[in-house]
């Protein structure tokens, strides 16, 4: 029986999404478990949306991003963020050439397709601001000259939630630029046993073969744009976001717990992520389940809670979960 959300011209997209299944297979040759993280990275690739990946050390966050990059025939840069990092170390600078008495632009490592910003919260505000322009505008300004960044351009940033000494909290303006905030958890017992057997060697062999190209990714992005999203689901997305700003209007007892709700960028991000999820599932249309699966990752970093909420041991995640349960599904 066809879905009521299906487009009259819907087509099976299983063949078009095949390159992304190949990417997931290649990553699984290195990474044990973490299927949610891999899925979210594919969502980022498909939408051009940046990812903030949070988890304690040792959970293979860096390995996951590096494996993703190796599975694509593209440029990759890992940037280890430290307190003494300068904006020029990231975007580049002008270098004086005495032989012809002129300045030439020396581009920094940001000029790559995939960027791993490792421990992004260890960088000072100036460096974070330099990264902000690249993330949002897809361009970098050096010495008054603007340089576009080559697509696909994707920043995947990691941060450690435990060790806060020597770190700089990301400002709300920057966290809002991330399409998703993914929380990486510990593996279960069977996964940890598999990790032990695979990695407890002096030189473990971790081979990832490139299985797709930037051109295939850009083609897939154009197909994601054509995914059908029913007006009722669009209304559902807007209701979820509006409920973070005016929860009482949706019958939610969250008064005094939300300092400020999600911005309109959350609505855009949730619609894009839902369409990408439908594409990965081989569908040409979005279901409410696509929205529900990604709503927490889209909104957990966009909802700021009050001191009262903290006193009640509430988190932005638990508040978004209440909203998901309270807003009626079409």
Short mmCIF file of C-alpha atoms in Angstrom, two decimals:
data_model
loop_
_atom_site.label_atom_id
_atom_site.label_comp_id
_atom_site.label_asym_id
_atom_site.label_seq_id
_atom_site.Cartn_x
_atom_site.Cartn_y
_atom_site.Cartn_z
CA UNK A 1 0.00 0.00 0.00
CA UNK A 2 1.55 3.34 -1.01
CA UNK A 3 2.30 5.90 1.68
CA UNK A 4 0.11 9.00 1.90
CA UNK A 5 3.35 11.01 1.87
CA UNK A 6 4.54 9.50 -1.39
CA UNK A 7 5.03 11.70 -4.44
CA UNK A 8 2.95 10.81 -7.53
CA UNK A 9 6.23 10.66 -9.47
CA UNK A 10 8.16 8.73 -6.82
CA UNK A 11 11.02 6.52 -8.02
CA UNK A 12 13.16 3.89 -6.31
CA UNK A 13 16.48 5.51 -5.35
CA UNK A 14 18.22 2.33 -4.17
CA UNK A 15 20.64 2.38 -7.11
CA UNK A 16 21.51 6.08 -6.65
CA UNK A 17 22.27 5.58 -2.94
CA UNK A 18 24.50 2.56 -3.57
CA UNK A 19 27.80 4.56 -3.36
CA UNK A 20 26.95 5.53 0.20
CA UNK A 21 26.35 1.93 1.20
CA UNK A 22 29.78 1.13 -0.24
CA UNK A 23 31.27 3.90 1.92
CA UNK A 24 29.63 2.42 5.04
CA UNK A 25 30.98 -1.02 4.15
CA UNK A 26 34.52 0.30 3.75
CA UNK A 27 34.37 2.17 7.06
CA UNK A 28 33.18 -1.02 8.78
CA UNK A 29 36.48 -2.64 7.74
CA UNK A 30 38.14 -0.31 10.24
CA UNK A 31 35.44 0.81 12.64
CA UNK A 32 33.59 -1.60 14.90
CA UNK A 33 30.02 -0.59 15.67
CA UNK A 34 29.28 3.16 15.73
CA UNK A 35 26.69 2.65 12.98
CA UNK A 36 24.84 5.78 14.11
CA UNK A 37 27.96 7.92 13.73
CA UNK A 38 28.65 6.49 10.25
CA UNK A 39 25.05 7.14 9.23
CA UNK A 40 25.22 10.74 10.45
CA UNK A 41 28.46 11.31 8.55
CA UNK A 42 26.74 10.14 5.37
CA UNK A 43 23.88 12.55 6.11
CA UNK A 44 26.47 15.33 6.37
CA UNK A 45 28.03 14.34 3.04
CA UNK A 46 24.65 14.31 1.32
CA UNK A 47 23.50 17.68 2.66
CA UNK A 48 26.80 19.55 2.87
CA UNK A 49 26.06 20.05 6.57
CA UNK A 50 28.85 20.08 9.14
CA UNK A 51 28.97 17.68 12.09
CA UNK A 52 29.94 18.22 15.72
CA UNK A 53 30.95 14.87 17.20
CA UNK A 54 31.14 14.63 20.98
CA UNK A 55 32.43 11.76 23.05
CA UNK A 56 35.04 10.78 25.60
CA UNK A 57 38.56 9.92 24.33
CA UNK A 58 39.18 6.54 22.75
CA UNK A 59 35.84 6.04 20.99
CA UNK A 60 37.33 6.21 17.47
CA UNK A 61 35.85 9.59 16.54
CA UNK A 62 38.99 10.59 14.66
CA UNK A 63 39.33 7.14 13.09
CA UNK A 64 35.76 7.32 11.82
CA UNK A 65 36.25 10.65 10.05
CA UNK A 66 39.64 9.64 8.63
CA UNK A 67 38.12 6.40 7.30
CA UNK A 68 35.30 8.32 5.66
CA UNK A 69 37.83 10.55 3.91
CA UNK A 70 39.84 7.56 2.68
CA UNK A 71 36.71 5.98 1.18
CA UNK A 72 36.34 9.00 -1.14
CA UNK A 73 38.86 10.04 -3.79
CA UNK A 74 39.26 13.49 -2.36
CA UNK A 75 41.46 15.79 -0.29
CA UNK A 76 41.47 15.44 3.50
CA UNK A 77 43.09 17.49 6.25
CA UNK A 78 43.24 16.77 9.95
CA UNK A 79 43.67 19.89 12.08
CA UNK A 80 44.67 19.38 15.71
CA UNK A 81 43.21 22.40 17.51
CA UNK A 82 45.33 23.76 20.35
CA UNK A 83 45.20 26.94 22.48
CA UNK A 84 48.17 28.46 20.63
CA UNK A 85 46.67 27.94 17.16
CA UNK A 86 46.38 31.10 15.04
CA UNK A 87 43.82 31.89 12.31
CA UNK A 88 46.66 31.97 9.76
CA UNK A 89 47.52 28.36 10.69
CA UNK A 90 44.03 27.45 9.52
CA UNK A 91 43.19 29.64 6.54
CA UNK A 92 46.65 30.71 5.34
CA UNK A 93 48.40 34.05 5.08
CA UNK A 94 50.22 36.45 2.79
CA UNK A 95 53.93 35.76 2.39
CA UNK A 96 56.37 38.44 1.30
CA UNK A 97 58.59 37.58 -1.66
CA UNK A 98 61.73 39.77 -1.53
CA UNK A 99 62.84 38.82 -5.06
CA UNK A 100 59.95 40.71 -6.64
CA UNK A 101 58.92 42.76 -3.58
CA UNK A 102 55.36 41.47 -3.52
CA UNK A 103 53.03 39.49 -1.31
CA UNK A 104 51.65 36.11 -2.40
CA UNK A 105 48.87 34.14 -0.76
CA UNK A 106 49.88 30.89 0.87
CA UNK A 107 46.70 28.88 1.39
CA UNK A 108 46.18 27.00 4.63
CA UNK A 109 44.90 23.47 5.27
CA UNK A 110 41.26 24.66 5.26
CA UNK A 111 41.49 24.44 1.46
CA UNK A 112 40.49 20.81 1.34
CA UNK A 113 37.26 18.88 0.80
CA UNK A 114 37.00 17.10 4.15
CA UNK A 115 38.25 18.78 7.31
CA UNK A 116 38.66 17.04 10.64
CA UNK A 117 38.77 19.73 13.33
CA UNK A 118 40.07 17.61 16.20
CA UNK A 119 39.19 18.92 19.68
CA UNK A 120 37.70 22.11 18.27
CA UNK A 121 36.92 23.48 21.73
CA UNK A 122 40.66 23.79 22.46
CA UNK A 123 41.01 26.60 19.91
CA UNK A 124 40.64 30.26 20.97
CA UNK A 125 37.83 32.49 19.74
CA UNK A 126 39.81 34.02 16.84
CA UNK A 127 40.44 30.61 15.31
CA UNK A 128 36.82 29.57 15.82
CA UNK A 129 35.71 32.77 14.05
CA UNK A 130 37.99 32.02 11.09
CA UNK A 131 36.47 28.56 10.83
CA UNK A 132 32.99 30.08 11.07
CA UNK A 133 33.31 31.97 7.78
CA UNK A 134 34.56 28.87 6.01
CA UNK A 135 31.71 26.75 7.38
CA UNK A 136 28.91 29.18 6.63
CA UNK A 137 30.06 31.05 3.54
CA UNK A 138 32.15 28.32 1.88
CA UNK A 139 34.84 30.93 1.39
CA UNK A 140 37.94 32.31 3.10
CA UNK A 141 39.27 35.88 3.18
CA UNK A 142 43.05 36.38 3.20
CA UNK A 143 44.45 39.90 3.07
CA UNK A 144 41.24 41.39 1.69
CA UNK A 145 40.96 38.78 -1.08
CA UNK A 146 38.21 36.18 -0.99
CA UNK A 147 38.80 32.59 -2.08
CA UNK A 148 35.94 30.11 -2.59
CA UNK A 149 36.31 26.62 -1.13
CA UNK A 150 35.94 23.66 -3.45
CA UNK A 151 32.85 21.48 -3.06
CA UNK A 152 32.16 19.13 -1.47
CA UNK A 153 33.38 20.97 1.62
CA UNK A 154 32.60 19.41 4.97
CA UNK A 155 33.85 20.11 8.50
CA UNK A 156 33.60 17.34 11.06
CA UNK A 157 34.64 18.63 14.46
CA UNK A 158 35.26 16.54 17.55
CA UNK A 159 35.17 17.65 21.16
CA UNK A 160 35.75 15.99 24.50
CA UNK A 161 32.92 16.65 27.01
CA UNK A 162 34.91 15.53 30.05
CA UNK A 163 38.21 17.41 30.21
CA UNK A 164 37.40 21.13 30.28
CA UNK A 165 40.73 22.59 31.44
CA UNK A 166 42.30 24.58 28.62
CA UNK A 167 39.16 24.55 26.50
CA UNK A 168 37.01 27.32 25.04
CA UNK A 169 33.26 26.77 24.91
CA UNK A 170 31.88 27.04 21.40
CA UNK A 171 29.64 30.11 21.06
CA UNK A 172 25.99 29.56 20.15
CA UNK A 173 26.56 31.28 16.79
CA UNK A 174 29.06 28.57 15.87
CA UNK A 175 27.23 25.54 17.22
CA UNK A 176 24.18 26.65 15.22
CA UNK A 177 26.28 26.22 12.06
CA UNK A 178 26.57 22.49 12.66
CA UNK A 179 23.84 20.50 10.96
CA UNK A 180 24.06 17.73 13.56
CA UNK A 181 25.57 17.20 16.96
CA UNK A 182 26.27 13.49 17.36
CA UNK A 183 26.92 11.94 20.76
CA UNK A 184 29.26 8.94 20.54
CA UNK A 185 28.74 6.36 23.27
CA UNK A 186 30.73 3.37 24.52
CA UNK A 187 30.54 0.13 22.50
CA UNK A 188 28.65 -2.83 23.94
CA UNK A 189 30.44 -5.96 25.17
CA UNK A 190 30.42 -7.84 21.86
CA UNK A 191 31.67 -4.78 19.97
CA UNK A 192 34.43 -4.18 22.51
CA UNK A 193 35.52 -7.80 22.20
CA UNK A 194 35.72 -7.40 18.43
CA UNK A 195 37.72 -4.17 18.86
CA UNK A 196 40.14 -5.99 21.16
CA UNK A 197 40.69 -8.80 18.65
CA UNK A 198 41.14 -6.41 15.74
CA UNK A 199 43.32 -3.77 17.40
CA UNK A 200 45.45 -5.61 19.98
CA UNK A 201 48.39 -5.89 17.60
CA UNK A 202 51.59 -3.91 17.35
CA UNK A 203 50.66 -2.76 13.83
CA UNK A 204 46.97 -3.39 13.07
CA UNK A 205 46.15 -3.34 9.36
CA UNK A 206 43.34 -0.88 8.75
CA UNK A 207 42.76 -0.62 5.02
CA UNK A 208 40.08 1.55 3.43
CA UNK A 209 39.68 1.55 -0.35
CA UNK A 210 38.27 4.63 -2.16
CA UNK A 211 34.86 3.63 -3.52
CA UNK A 212 33.37 6.91 -4.73
CA UNK A 213 34.28 10.37 -6.01
CA UNK A 214 33.34 13.97 -5.20
CA UNK A 215 31.42 14.04 -8.49
CA UNK A 216 29.17 11.17 -7.35
CA UNK A 217 28.57 12.96 -4.05
CA UNK A 218 27.57 16.19 -5.78
CA UNK A 219 25.23 14.24 -8.08
CA UNK A 220 23.64 12.60 -5.05
CA UNK A 221 23.15 16.04 -3.44
CA UNK A 222 21.15 17.18 -6.47
CA UNK A 223 18.99 14.06 -6.11
CA UNK A 224 18.43 14.78 -2.42
CA UNK A 225 17.10 18.21 -3.41
CA UNK A 226 14.41 16.50 -5.49
CA UNK A 227 13.17 14.28 -2.62
CA UNK A 228 9.46 14.91 -2.06
CA UNK A 229 8.43 16.29 1.33
CA UNK A 230 4.71 16.50 2.00
CA UNK A 231 3.26 19.80 3.34
CA UNK A 232 2.02 17.91 6.43
CA UNK A 233 5.57 16.82 7.22
CA UNK A 234 6.85 20.34 6.59
CA UNK A 235 4.26 21.52 9.12
CA UNK A 236 5.41 18.82 11.56
CA UNK A 237 9.02 20.02 11.29
CA UNK A 238 8.00 23.63 11.91
CA UNK A 239 5.85 22.57 14.90
CA UNK A 240 8.78 20.72 16.47
CA UNK A 241 10.99 23.79 16.16
CA UNK A 242 8.26 26.23 17.27
CA UNK A 243 7.64 24.06 20.35
CA UNK A 244 11.18 24.84 21.53
CA UNK A 245 10.25 28.54 21.56
CA UNK A 246 6.63 28.44 22.77
CA UNK A 247 6.14 25.05 24.43
CA UNK A 248 2.92 26.10 26.21
CA UNK A 249 1.22 26.59 22.83
CA UNK A 250 1.71 22.85 22.24
CA UNK A 251 0.52 21.78 25.67
CA UNK A 252 4.05 21.12 26.95
CA UNK A 253 4.90 21.83 30.60
CA UNK A 254 8.35 23.24 29.92
CA UNK A 255 7.89 26.80 31.17
CA UNK A 256 11.04 28.23 32.71
CA UNK A 257 13.25 25.43 31.39
CA UNK A 258 14.19 26.82 27.96
CA UNK A 259 16.37 29.93 27.79
CA UNK A 260 15.98 30.21 24.04
CA UNK A 261 14.72 27.81 21.41
CA UNK A 262 15.99 26.60 18.07
CA UNK A 263 16.53 29.06 15.23
CA UNK A 264 14.97 28.82 11.75
CA UNK A 265 18.22 27.13 10.71
CA UNK A 266 16.98 24.14 12.73
CA UNK A 267 13.89 23.82 10.51
CA UNK A 268 16.04 23.95 7.38
CA UNK A 269 18.53 21.45 8.80
CA UNK A 270 15.84 19.02 9.91
CA UNK A 271 14.14 19.07 6.51
CA UNK A 272 17.46 18.54 4.72
CA UNK A 273 18.54 15.75 7.05
CA UNK A 274 15.16 14.00 6.71
CA UNK A 275 15.41 14.13 2.90
CA UNK A 276 18.94 12.71 3.04
CA UNK A 277 17.73 9.93 5.33
CA UNK A 278 14.97 9.07 2.87
CA UNK A 279 17.55 8.98 0.06
CA UNK A 280 19.81 6.61 2.01
CA UNK A 281 16.79 4.35 2.49
CA UNK A 282 16.12 4.37 -1.26
CA UNK A 283 12.92 6.43 -1.01
CA UNK A 284 11.96 9.46 -3.04
CA UNK A 285 9.78 10.87 -0.26
CA UNK A 286 10.10 11.75 3.43
CA UNK A 287 8.24 9.94 6.21
CA UNK A 288 7.62 11.25 9.76
CA UNK A 289 10.07 8.56 10.92
CA UNK A 290 12.86 10.30 9.00
CA UNK A 291 12.17 13.49 10.93
CA UNK A 292 11.92 11.73 14.29
CA UNK A 293 15.15 9.79 13.74
CA UNK A 294 17.21 12.95 13.25
CA UNK A 295 15.36 15.56 15.32
CA UNK A 296 17.46 15.02 18.46
CA UNK A 297 20.78 15.37 16.61
CA UNK A 298 19.53 18.49 14.81
CA UNK A 299 18.15 20.28 17.88
CA UNK A 300 20.14 19.15 20.95
CA UNK A 301 22.78 21.87 20.40
CA UNK A 302 20.28 24.54 19.37
CA UNK A 303 18.15 24.57 22.52
CA UNK A 304 19.65 26.43 25.50
CA UNK A 305 18.33 25.53 28.92
CA UNK A 306 17.96 27.74 31.99
CA UNK A 307 19.62 27.44 35.39
CA UNK A 308 16.28 26.20 36.68
CA UNK A 309 16.43 23.31 34.22
CA UNK A 310 19.97 22.50 35.31
CA UNK A 311 18.84 22.52 38.95
CA UNK A 312 16.20 19.95 38.01
CA UNK A 313 18.92 17.94 36.26
CA UNK A 314 17.26 18.43 32.90
CA UNK A 315 19.27 18.57 29.67
CA UNK A 316 18.53 19.97 26.24
CA UNK A 317 18.27 16.36 25.04
CA UNK A 318 15.57 15.44 27.54
CA UNK A 319 13.63 18.60 26.66
CA UNK A 320 13.79 17.85 22.93
CA UNK A 321 12.69 14.28 23.71
CA UNK A 322 9.65 15.67 25.59
CA UNK A 323 8.83 17.84 22.56
CA UNK A 324 9.06 14.82 20.22
CA UNK A 325 6.62 12.95 22.45
CA UNK A 326 4.28 15.93 22.84
CA UNK A 327 3.94 17.26 19.28
CA UNK A 328 1.36 15.32 17.27
CA UNK A 329 2.68 13.29 14.34
CA UNK A 330 0.95 13.64 10.95
#
